[in-house]
Amino acid sequence: MILIATFKIAVRALKRNTLRTLLTMLGIIIGVGAVIAMVSIGNGAKAQVEAQIASLGQNVILVLSGNVTRGGFSMGFGSAGTLTIEDYEAIRRDVAGVNAATPEVRAFAQVAAGSQNINSQIYGVGADYFDIRSWPARSGEPFTEQDIRNANKVVLLGQTAARTLFGDSDPVGEIVRIKNAPFAVVGVLTPKGMSMSGSTDQDDLLIVPYTSAMKRLSGASTFRSLSVQAATAEMVPAVQEEIVEVLRQRHRIGEGREDDFIVRTQQEITETATATSRIMTVLLGAIASVSLVVGGIGIMNIMLVSVTERTREIGVRMAVGARGKDILLQFLIEAVTLSVVGGAIGILIGVSSARLLSAKMGWVTLVSPESILTAFVFSAAIGIFFGFYPARKAARLDPIDALRYE
């Protein structure tokens, strides 16, 4: 009962200066809203990265060829082309636990169909590529092992490439010319969306057998990368180790010498990619939290002013029997009410801002219940922390001096 009565007194005191109360809450409102919005952007980016990596397939191990140094600068792994067809066949044949494997050859080329002409990305892959990537055909069907053995001129179109070249009509059975070589369209893939960086449309591509790409398009004899799928998640580490052993043996790499390739599991790629997103989320949250601290300082400032203005009122309450802890509790409740109500409004604004960014800017945002609860609890803690000093100052006033205050 005493707590309820004290709460009512605190609320009445806040209502007496409505405008000042709202202005005091403004710092908390902006701070909490900024934290919710910024963290939701970071969480959305992290979720998008994880979804994009998951789209690579399940239990996937990526093998990249070595790097080339030009002019003193490393061109990065995948630039040297140290992986061969024999390496690919050895991995499929000799590594236990491999469920599927595919090489990847990439190039850009002019593609023409009728009067349409585009510059698009060409992927040369194996028949297992579509199973590894969990990328079925929307119409038609993927090419076969026989197409790969014979280096047949067949092609599957990504959704964007199909729409650009053929509009809304079904292109299966039509002919496209890649570098003036005619390729028969055997299928159109289901849409994948944008890449992890958000800068590349994964559907703006054409996929051909890797033998056709090497023989008829790129003229290359090596691969930049291989994708290997382990039979189960538990077998991924063992398969990764065996791939390293097989490639070191085939490339005649002696003990102590550096590999001319790199092998990464999907989990390692995920951890590396999401680490950046986590750091960005923390930084955004930390920057936005500065507004919360400023809001807390504003609460302390106004509460100190309030103690000074209500010194005589405090003296009267003490004179009629109020104890120091009652005064402390009243002013502490006022500070916490300011921060909690401001925090609740800030949460609504933050959630609305996140949804508005998704709708208007196309950004992926993710507002988690944990971030809302954390922001609410933190706003209450701000009220307690910054309201305690003014409340203690009020509680320690001498009743006689307080009654004499003019």
Tab-separated table of C-alpha atoms in Angstrom:
chain	number	residue	atom	x	y	z
A	1	MET	CA	0.000	0.000	0.000
A	2	ILE	CA	2.804	2.417	0.869
A	3	LEU	CA	4.502	1.659	-2.484
A	4	ILE	CA	1.266	2.308	-4.407
A	5	ALA	CA	0.673	5.572	-2.557
A	6	THR	CA	4.262	6.664	-3.221
A	7	PHE	CA	3.854	5.789	-6.899
A	8	LYS	CA	0.682	7.909	-7.143
A	9	ILE	CA	2.449	10.864	-5.532
A	10	ALA	CA	5.348	10.490	-8.007
A	11	VAL	CA	3.019	10.372	-11.008
A	12	ARG	CA	1.100	13.463	-9.792
A	13	ALA	CA	4.409	15.308	-9.462
A	14	LEU	CA	5.331	14.421	-13.041
A	15	LYS	CA	1.910	15.499	-14.345
A	16	ARG	CA	2.319	18.947	-12.835
A	17	ASN	CA	5.021	19.715	-15.418
A	18	THR	CA	3.856	17.750	-18.455
A	19	LEU	CA	5.992	19.573	-21.025
A	20	ARG	CA	9.146	19.256	-18.921
A	21	THR	CA	8.393	15.587	-18.350
A	22	LEU	CA	8.031	14.939	-22.086
A	23	LEU	CA	11.211	16.854	-22.912
A	24	THR	CA	13.087	14.913	-20.237
A	25	MET	CA	11.885	11.614	-21.698
A	26	LEU	CA	12.942	12.690	-25.192
A	27	GLY	CA	16.567	11.657	-24.656
A	28	ILE	CA	15.526	8.153	-23.571
A	29	ILE	CA	13.003	7.902	-26.417
A	30	ILE	CA	15.641	8.784	-29.020
A	31	GLY	CA	18.256	6.560	-27.375
A	32	VAL	CA	16.088	3.445	-27.119
A	33	GLY	CA	14.618	3.999	-30.583
A	34	ALA	CA	18.110	4.359	-32.075
A	35	VAL	CA	19.368	1.225	-30.300
A	36	ILE	CA	16.416	-0.871	-31.486
A	37	ALA	CA	16.708	0.394	-35.074
A	38	MET	CA	20.503	0.027	-35.276
A	39	VAL	CA	20.584	-3.432	-33.693
A	40	SER	CA	17.762	-4.601	-35.968
A	41	ILE	CA	19.801	-3.480	-39.011
A	42	GLY	CA	22.830	-5.391	-37.712
A	43	ASN	CA	20.778	-8.493	-36.919
A	44	GLY	CA	19.151	-8.300	-40.341
A	45	ALA	CA	22.531	-8.146	-42.056
A	46	LYS	CA	23.734	-11.138	-40.010
A	47	ALA	CA	20.601	-13.137	-40.828
A	48	GLN	CA	20.950	-12.286	-44.522
A	49	VAL	CA	24.576	-13.479	-44.560
A	50	GLU	CA	23.615	-16.733	-42.820
A	51	ALA	CA	20.759	-17.296	-45.277
A	52	GLN	CA	23.029	-16.666	-48.265
A	53	ILE	CA	25.653	-19.099	-46.948
A	54	ALA	CA	22.942	-21.665	-46.247
A	55	SER	CA	21.879	-21.303	-49.895
A	56	LEU	CA	25.260	-22.746	-50.876
A	57	GLY	CA	23.932	-26.091	-49.681
A	58	GLN	CA	24.297	-28.364	-46.666
A	59	ASN	CA	27.626	-29.819	-45.430
A	60	VAL	CA	29.532	-28.054	-48.206
A	61	ILE	CA	33.323	-27.821	-48.303
A	62	LEU	CA	34.835	-25.209	-50.608
A	63	VAL	CA	38.206	-25.893	-52.234
A	64	LEU	CA	39.931	-22.844	-53.755
A	65	SER	CA	43.004	-22.868	-55.963
A	66	GLY	CA	46.181	-20.978	-54.996
A	67	ASN	CA	46.927	-17.293	-55.385
A	68	VAL	CA	49.056	-15.331	-57.826
A	69	THR	CA	51.258	-12.357	-56.886
A	70	ARG	CA	51.418	-9.546	-59.449
A	71	GLY	CA	53.465	-6.415	-58.952
A	72	GLY	CA	54.020	-7.330	-55.325
A	73	PHE	CA	50.290	-7.722	-54.648
A	74	SER	CA	48.574	-11.030	-53.900
A	75	MET	CA	45.561	-11.602	-56.145
A	76	GLY	CA	43.984	-13.881	-53.537
A	77	PHE	CA	43.071	-17.536	-53.441
A	78	GLY	CA	41.370	-18.788	-56.587
A	79	SER	CA	43.507	-16.657	-58.921
A	80	ALA	CA	46.216	-19.207	-59.789
A	81	GLY	CA	44.115	-22.066	-61.157
A	82	THR	CA	45.991	-24.915	-59.457
A	83	LEU	CA	43.045	-27.342	-59.418
A	84	THR	CA	42.719	-29.778	-62.318
A	85	ILE	CA	40.173	-32.223	-63.640
A	86	GLU	CA	42.378	-35.016	-62.227
A	87	ASP	CA	42.169	-33.393	-58.760
A	88	TYR	CA	38.391	-33.300	-59.028
A	89	GLU	CA	38.204	-36.935	-60.083
A	90	ALA	CA	40.626	-37.996	-57.330
A	91	ILE	CA	38.494	-36.296	-54.662
A	92	ARG	CA	35.365	-38.031	-55.912
A	93	ARG	CA	37.161	-41.370	-56.137
A	94	ASP	CA	39.501	-41.444	-53.130
A	95	VAL	CA	37.892	-39.345	-50.377
A	96	ALA	CA	35.485	-41.311	-48.207
A	97	GLY	CA	32.235	-39.618	-47.214
A	98	VAL	CA	31.892	-37.438	-50.325
A	99	ASN	CA	28.250	-37.304	-51.334
A	100	ALA	CA	28.668	-34.983	-54.328
A	101	ALA	CA	31.290	-32.742	-55.917
A	102	THR	CA	31.437	-30.189	-58.683
A	103	PRO	CA	34.117	-27.972	-60.235
A	104	GLU	CA	33.354	-24.347	-61.035
A	105	VAL	CA	34.603	-22.370	-64.028
A	106	ARG	CA	33.523	-18.742	-64.248
A	107	ALA	CA	33.684	-16.226	-67.075
A	108	PHE	CA	31.860	-13.196	-68.465
A	109	ALA	CA	30.667	-13.344	-72.049
A	110	GLN	CA	28.313	-11.728	-74.540
A	111	VAL	CA	25.049	-13.647	-74.793
A	112	ALA	CA	22.555	-13.101	-77.591
A	113	ALA	CA	19.039	-14.384	-78.195
A	114	GLY	CA	17.111	-12.909	-81.085
A	115	SER	CA	17.447	-9.145	-80.865
A	116	GLN	CA	18.487	-9.207	-77.205
A	117	ASN	CA	22.155	-8.988	-76.262
A	118	ILE	CA	23.599	-8.981	-72.729
A	119	ASN	CA	26.960	-9.348	-70.982
A	120	SER	CA	26.398	-12.024	-68.372
A	121	GLN	CA	28.261	-14.324	-66.024
A	122	ILE	CA	28.786	-17.892	-67.255
A	123	TYR	CA	29.217	-20.756	-64.781
A	124	GLY	CA	30.713	-24.050	-65.910
A	125	VAL	CA	29.777	-26.741	-63.387
A	126	GLY	CA	29.224	-30.452	-62.912
A	127	ALA	CA	25.914	-32.294	-62.749
A	128	ASP	CA	26.057	-32.389	-58.924
A	129	TYR	CA	26.086	-28.593	-58.706
A	130	PHE	CA	22.304	-28.269	-58.606
A	131	ASP	CA	21.936	-30.862	-55.825
A	132	ILE	CA	24.732	-29.309	-53.758
A	133	ARG	CA	23.251	-25.812	-54.079
A	134	SER	CA	19.677	-27.104	-53.648
A	135	TRP	CA	18.869	-25.213	-56.825
A	136	PRO	CA	16.163	-26.982	-58.842
A	137	ALA	CA	14.944	-26.004	-62.291
A	138	ARG	CA	11.696	-24.033	-62.456
A	139	SER	CA	11.102	-25.361	-65.954
A	140	GLY	CA	12.982	-27.916	-68.031
A	141	GLU	CA	15.667	-29.954	-66.299
A	142	PRO	CA	19.401	-29.767	-65.471
A	143	PHE	CA	21.989	-31.219	-67.821
A	144	THR	CA	23.329	-34.734	-67.252
A	145	GLU	CA	26.675	-36.514	-66.859
A	146	GLN	CA	26.437	-37.472	-70.536
A	147	ASP	CA	26.202	-33.771	-71.463
A	148	ILE	CA	29.369	-33.197	-69.437
A	149	ARG	CA	31.278	-36.115	-70.970
A	150	ASN	CA	30.358	-34.983	-74.483
A	151	ALA	CA	30.829	-31.263	-73.739
A	152	ASN	CA	27.361	-30.680	-75.162
A	153	LYS	CA	26.278	-27.134	-75.877
A	154	VAL	CA	23.399	-26.966	-73.413
A	155	VAL	CA	22.615	-24.196	-70.926
A	156	LEU	CA	20.375	-23.388	-67.960
A	157	LEU	CA	19.312	-19.785	-67.456
A	158	GLY	CA	18.980	-17.885	-64.214
A	159	GLN	CA	15.657	-16.162	-63.641
A	160	THR	CA	16.958	-12.656	-64.433
A	161	ALA	CA	18.884	-13.737	-67.533
A	162	ALA	CA	15.831	-15.647	-68.839
A	163	ARG	CA	13.558	-12.635	-68.365
A	164	THR	CA	16.050	-10.265	-70.004
A	165	LEU	CA	16.589	-12.483	-73.042
A	166	PHE	CA	13.107	-13.936	-73.538
A	167	GLY	CA	10.686	-11.800	-71.547
A	168	ASP	CA	7.817	-13.767	-70.014
A	169	SER	CA	7.922	-16.632	-72.521
A	170	ASP	CA	9.361	-20.066	-71.646
A	171	PRO	CA	12.848	-20.258	-73.209
A	172	VAL	CA	13.235	-24.056	-72.914
A	173	GLY	CA	14.144	-25.391	-76.344
A	174	GLU	CA	15.305	-21.991	-77.617
A	175	ILE	CA	18.859	-21.188	-78.736
A	176	VAL	CA	21.185	-18.620	-77.152
A	177	ARG	CA	24.572	-17.683	-78.554
A	178	ILE	CA	27.434	-17.453	-76.061
A	179	LYS	CA	30.509	-15.967	-77.720
A	180	ASN	CA	28.752	-16.768	-81.015
A	181	ALA	CA	28.527	-20.478	-80.089
A	182	PRO	CA	24.919	-21.782	-80.149
A	183	PHE	CA	23.691	-23.358	-76.886
A	184	ALA	CA	20.308	-25.032	-76.445
A	185	VAL	CA	18.326	-23.903	-73.385
A	186	VAL	CA	17.364	-27.008	-71.381
A	187	GLY	CA	15.971	-25.299	-68.289
A	188	VAL	CA	15.338	-22.181	-66.211
A	189	LEU	CA	16.408	-22.147	-62.555
A	190	THR	CA	14.309	-21.072	-59.581
A	191	PRO	CA	15.203	-17.576	-58.268
A	192	LYS	CA	17.997	-17.225	-55.669
A	193	GLY	CA	18.046	-13.466	-55.080
A	194	MET	CA	20.975	-11.186	-54.300
A	195	SER	CA	24.419	-12.273	-53.141
A	196	MET	CA	25.761	-11.856	-49.567
A	197	SER	CA	27.229	-8.459	-50.389
A	198	GLY	CA	23.956	-7.351	-51.958
A	199	SER	CA	25.828	-6.186	-55.063
A	200	THR	CA	25.315	-9.216	-57.342
A	201	ASP	CA	22.125	-10.730	-58.686
A	202	GLN	CA	22.613	-14.495	-58.398
A	203	ASP	CA	19.909	-15.058	-61.016
A	204	ASP	CA	21.717	-13.049	-63.688
A	205	LEU	CA	23.812	-15.943	-65.004
A	206	LEU	CA	23.936	-18.877	-67.392
A	207	ILE	CA	25.105	-22.348	-66.334
A	208	VAL	CA	26.735	-24.778	-68.765
A	209	PRO	CA	28.658	-28.077	-68.360
A	210	TYR	CA	32.176	-27.319	-67.133
A	211	THR	CA	33.645	-29.267	-70.058
A	212	SER	CA	31.766	-27.033	-72.501
A	213	ALA	CA	32.914	-23.909	-70.654
A	214	MET	CA	36.560	-25.010	-70.690
A	215	LYS	CA	36.549	-26.251	-74.293
A	216	ARG	CA	34.303	-23.742	-76.049
A	217	LEU	CA	34.300	-20.580	-73.912
A	218	SER	CA	37.257	-19.990	-71.582
A	219	GLY	CA	39.915	-22.274	-73.011
A	220	ALA	CA	41.105	-22.924	-69.440
A	221	SER	CA	42.508	-26.273	-68.317
A	222	THR	CA	42.193	-25.671	-64.554
A	223	PHE	CA	39.514	-24.697	-62.037
A	224	ARG	CA	39.352	-21.804	-59.637
A	225	SER	CA	37.263	-23.760	-57.132
A	226	LEU	CA	35.566	-27.028	-56.276
A	227	SER	CA	32.493	-27.560	-54.120
A	228	VAL	CA	32.350	-30.831	-52.197
A	229	GLN	CA	29.376	-32.052	-50.187
A	230	ALA	CA	29.943	-34.436	-47.283
A	231	ALA	CA	27.381	-37.166	-46.671
A	232	THR	CA	26.622	-35.920	-43.128
A	233	ALA	CA	27.494	-32.919	-40.965
A	234	GLU	CA	29.526	-35.173	-38.654
A	235	MET	CA	31.735	-36.265	-41.538
A	236	VAL	CA	32.667	-32.727	-42.668
A	237	PRO	CA	35.912	-32.417	-40.595
A	238	ALA	CA	37.151	-35.861	-41.714
A	239	VAL	CA	36.330	-35.157	-45.367
A	240	GLN	CA	38.096	-31.794	-45.124
A	241	GLU	CA	41.262	-33.455	-43.784
A	242	GLU	CA	41.208	-36.148	-46.478
A	243	ILE	CA	40.804	-33.563	-49.253
A	244	VAL	CA	43.878	-31.720	-47.936
A	245	GLU	CA	45.884	-34.984	-47.857
A	246	VAL	CA	44.835	-36.013	-51.375
A	247	LEU	CA	45.623	-32.595	-52.891
A	248	ARG	CA	48.979	-32.259	-51.098
A	249	GLN	CA	49.953	-35.690	-52.386
A	250	ARG	CA	48.803	-34.959	-55.939
A	251	HIS	CA	50.500	-31.534	-56.016
A	252	ARG	CA	53.689	-33.025	-54.527
A	253	ILE	CA	53.796	-30.543	-51.667
A	254	GLY	CA	56.527	-31.499	-49.217
A	255	GLU	CA	56.367	-31.348	-45.438
A	256	GLY	CA	56.595	-27.780	-44.147
A	257	ARG	CA	55.712	-26.242	-47.497
A	258	GLU	CA	52.666	-24.036	-47.918
A	259	ASP	CA	49.603	-25.411	-49.714
A	260	ASP	CA	48.792	-24.031	-53.168
A	261	PHE	CA	45.095	-24.354	-52.367
A	262	ILE	CA	42.757	-23.630	-49.467
A	263	VAL	CA	39.955	-25.770	-48.041
A	264	ARG	CA	37.136	-24.156	-46.053
A	265	THR	CA	34.025	-25.666	-44.533
A	266	GLN	CA	30.646	-23.966	-44.621
A	267	GLN	CA	30.837	-23.409	-40.863
A	268	GLU	CA	34.187	-21.625	-41.189
A	269	ILE	CA	32.813	-19.424	-43.964
A	270	THR	CA	29.753	-18.630	-41.832
A	271	GLU	CA	31.833	-17.738	-38.789
A	272	THR	CA	34.095	-15.465	-40.822
A	273	ALA	CA	31.205	-13.730	-42.579
A	274	THR	CA	29.018	-13.266	-39.486
A	275	ALA	CA	31.942	-11.994	-37.374
A	276	THR	CA	31.870	-8.771	-39.392
A	277	SER	CA	28.105	-8.490	-38.939
A	278	ARG	CA	28.439	-9.034	-35.187
A	279	ILE	CA	31.092	-6.323	-34.922
A	280	MET	CA	28.885	-3.947	-36.940
A	281	THR	CA	25.891	-4.704	-34.688
A	282	VAL	CA	27.942	-4.026	-31.550
A	283	LEU	CA	29.326	-0.773	-32.972
A	284	LEU	CA	25.896	0.438	-34.079
A	285	GLY	CA	24.428	-0.459	-30.694
A	286	ALA	CA	27.293	1.249	-28.845
A	287	ILE	CA	26.932	4.435	-30.886
A	288	ALA	CA	23.177	4.499	-30.311
A	289	SER	CA	23.681	3.795	-26.570
A	290	VAL	CA	25.428	7.168	-26.224
A	291	SER	CA	21.981	8.731	-26.682
A	292	LEU	CA	20.722	6.652	-23.754
A	293	VAL	CA	23.494	7.935	-21.508
A	294	VAL	CA	22.739	11.499	-22.581
A	295	GLY	CA	19.065	10.846	-21.809
A	296	GLY	CA	20.034	9.521	-18.371
A	297	ILE	CA	22.077	12.649	-17.659
A	298	GLY	CA	19.042	14.704	-18.695
A	299	ILE	CA	16.899	12.809	-16.186
A	300	MET	CA	19.426	13.414	-13.396
A	301	ASN	CA	19.601	17.108	-14.257
A	302	ILE	CA	15.830	17.580	-14.213
A	303	MET	CA	15.465	15.555	-11.017
A	304	LEU	CA	18.063	17.769	-9.302
A	305	VAL	CA	16.098	20.830	-10.417
A	306	SER	CA	12.921	19.185	-9.151
A	307	VAL	CA	14.488	18.514	-5.727
A	308	THR	CA	15.492	22.170	-5.464
A	309	GLU	CA	12.031	23.411	-6.503
A	310	ARG	CA	10.235	21.046	-4.104
A	311	THR	CA	12.489	21.471	-1.081
A	312	ARG	CA	9.666	23.001	0.977
A	313	GLU	CA	7.288	20.187	-0.052
A	314	ILE	CA	9.883	17.639	1.073
A	315	GLY	CA	10.197	19.436	4.414
A	316	VAL	CA	6.406	19.351	4.921
A	317	ARG	CA	6.285	15.613	4.147
A	318	MET	CA	9.061	14.927	6.617
A	319	ALA	CA	7.376	17.085	9.232
A	320	VAL	CA	4.189	15.000	9.057
A	321	GLY	CA	6.062	11.703	9.410
A	322	ALA	CA	7.590	10.769	6.053
A	323	ARG	CA	10.910	9.032	6.489
A	324	GLY	CA	14.021	9.543	4.397
A	325	LYS	CA	13.505	6.241	2.575
A	326	ASP	CA	9.964	7.321	1.600
A	327	ILE	CA	11.358	10.480	-0.003
A	328	LEU	CA	14.120	8.438	-1.657
A	329	LEU	CA	11.567	5.993	-3.052
A	330	GLN	CA	9.307	8.765	-4.370
A	331	PHE	CA	12.027	10.502	-6.366
A	332	LEU	CA	13.476	7.196	-7.522
A	333	ILE	CA	10.041	6.150	-8.806
A	334	GLU	CA	9.745	9.458	-10.663
A	335	ALA	CA	13.120	8.893	-12.370
A	336	VAL	CA	12.329	5.273	-13.255
A	337	THR	CA	8.876	6.233	-14.563
A	338	LEU	CA	10.470	8.825	-16.836
A	339	SER	CA	12.968	6.291	-18.218
A	340	VAL	CA	10.571	3.337	-18.494
A	341	VAL	CA	7.789	5.281	-20.242
A	342	GLY	CA	10.382	6.902	-22.495
A	343	GLY	CA	11.879	3.468	-23.162
A	344	ALA	CA	8.480	2.015	-24.100
A	345	ILE	CA	7.819	4.867	-26.536
A	346	GLY	CA	11.352	4.484	-27.887
A	347	ILE	CA	10.781	0.758	-28.500
A	348	LEU	CA	7.656	1.539	-30.535
A	349	ILE	CA	9.543	4.152	-32.553
A	350	GLY	CA	12.535	1.808	-33.046
A	351	VAL	CA	10.380	-1.076	-34.254
A	352	SER	CA	8.440	1.246	-36.568
A	353	SER	CA	11.688	2.710	-37.925
A	354	ALA	CA	13.059	-0.772	-38.634
A	355	ARG	CA	9.910	-1.727	-40.533
A	356	LEU	CA	9.948	1.563	-42.419
A	357	LEU	CA	13.569	0.971	-43.485
A	358	SER	CA	12.615	-2.494	-44.739
A	359	ALA	CA	9.627	-1.175	-46.673
A	360	LYS	CA	11.152	1.983	-48.150
A	361	MET	CA	14.864	1.190	-48.459
A	362	GLY	CA	14.657	-2.566	-49.024
A	363	TRP	CA	17.029	-3.236	-46.112
A	364	VAL	CA	16.737	-6.518	-44.255
A	365	THR	CA	16.002	-5.782	-40.580
A	366	LEU	CA	15.345	-8.204	-37.747
A	367	VAL	CA	13.823	-7.007	-34.467
A	368	SER	CA	14.349	-9.748	-31.897
A	369	PRO	CA	12.375	-10.047	-28.621
A	370	GLU	CA	15.726	-10.202	-26.809
A	371	SER	CA	16.758	-6.764	-28.093
A	372	ILE	CA	13.385	-5.272	-27.060
A	373	LEU	CA	13.619	-6.794	-23.567
A	374	THR	CA	17.241	-5.665	-23.205
A	375	ALA	CA	16.378	-2.113	-24.253
A	376	PHE	CA	13.447	-2.006	-21.798
A	377	VAL	CA	15.518	-3.332	-18.884
A	378	PHE	CA	18.401	-1.017	-19.764
A	379	SER	CA	16.118	2.023	-19.816
A	380	ALA	CA	14.844	1.084	-16.334
A	381	ALA	CA	18.434	0.685	-15.137
A	382	ILE	CA	19.261	4.125	-16.564
A	383	GLY	CA	16.445	5.597	-14.456
A	384	ILE	CA	17.687	3.910	-11.292
A	385	PHE	CA	21.342	4.809	-11.885
A	386	PHE	CA	20.871	8.458	-12.830
A	387	GLY	CA	17.901	9.025	-10.506
A	388	PHE	CA	19.556	7.671	-7.381
A	389	TYR	CA	21.766	10.701	-6.653
A	390	PRO	CA	18.921	13.298	-6.822
A	391	ALA	CA	16.677	10.942	-4.779
A	392	ARG	CA	19.365	10.499	-2.108
A	393	LYS	CA	19.923	14.252	-2.014
A	394	ALA	CA	16.197	14.774	-1.395
A	395	ALA	CA	16.110	12.072	1.289
A	396	ARG	CA	19.033	13.659	3.183
A	397	LEU	CA	17.486	17.121	3.454
A	398	ASP	CA	17.075	18.423	6.985
A	399	PRO	CA	13.327	18.924	7.632
A	400	ILE	CA	13.821	22.245	9.483
A	401	ASP	CA	16.112	23.679	6.766
A	402	ALA	CA	13.696	22.414	4.112
A	403	LEU	CA	10.732	24.189	5.742
A	404	ARG	CA	12.717	27.413	5.931
A	405	TYR	CA	13.628	27.199	2.222
A	406	GLU	CA	12.107	30.044	0.226
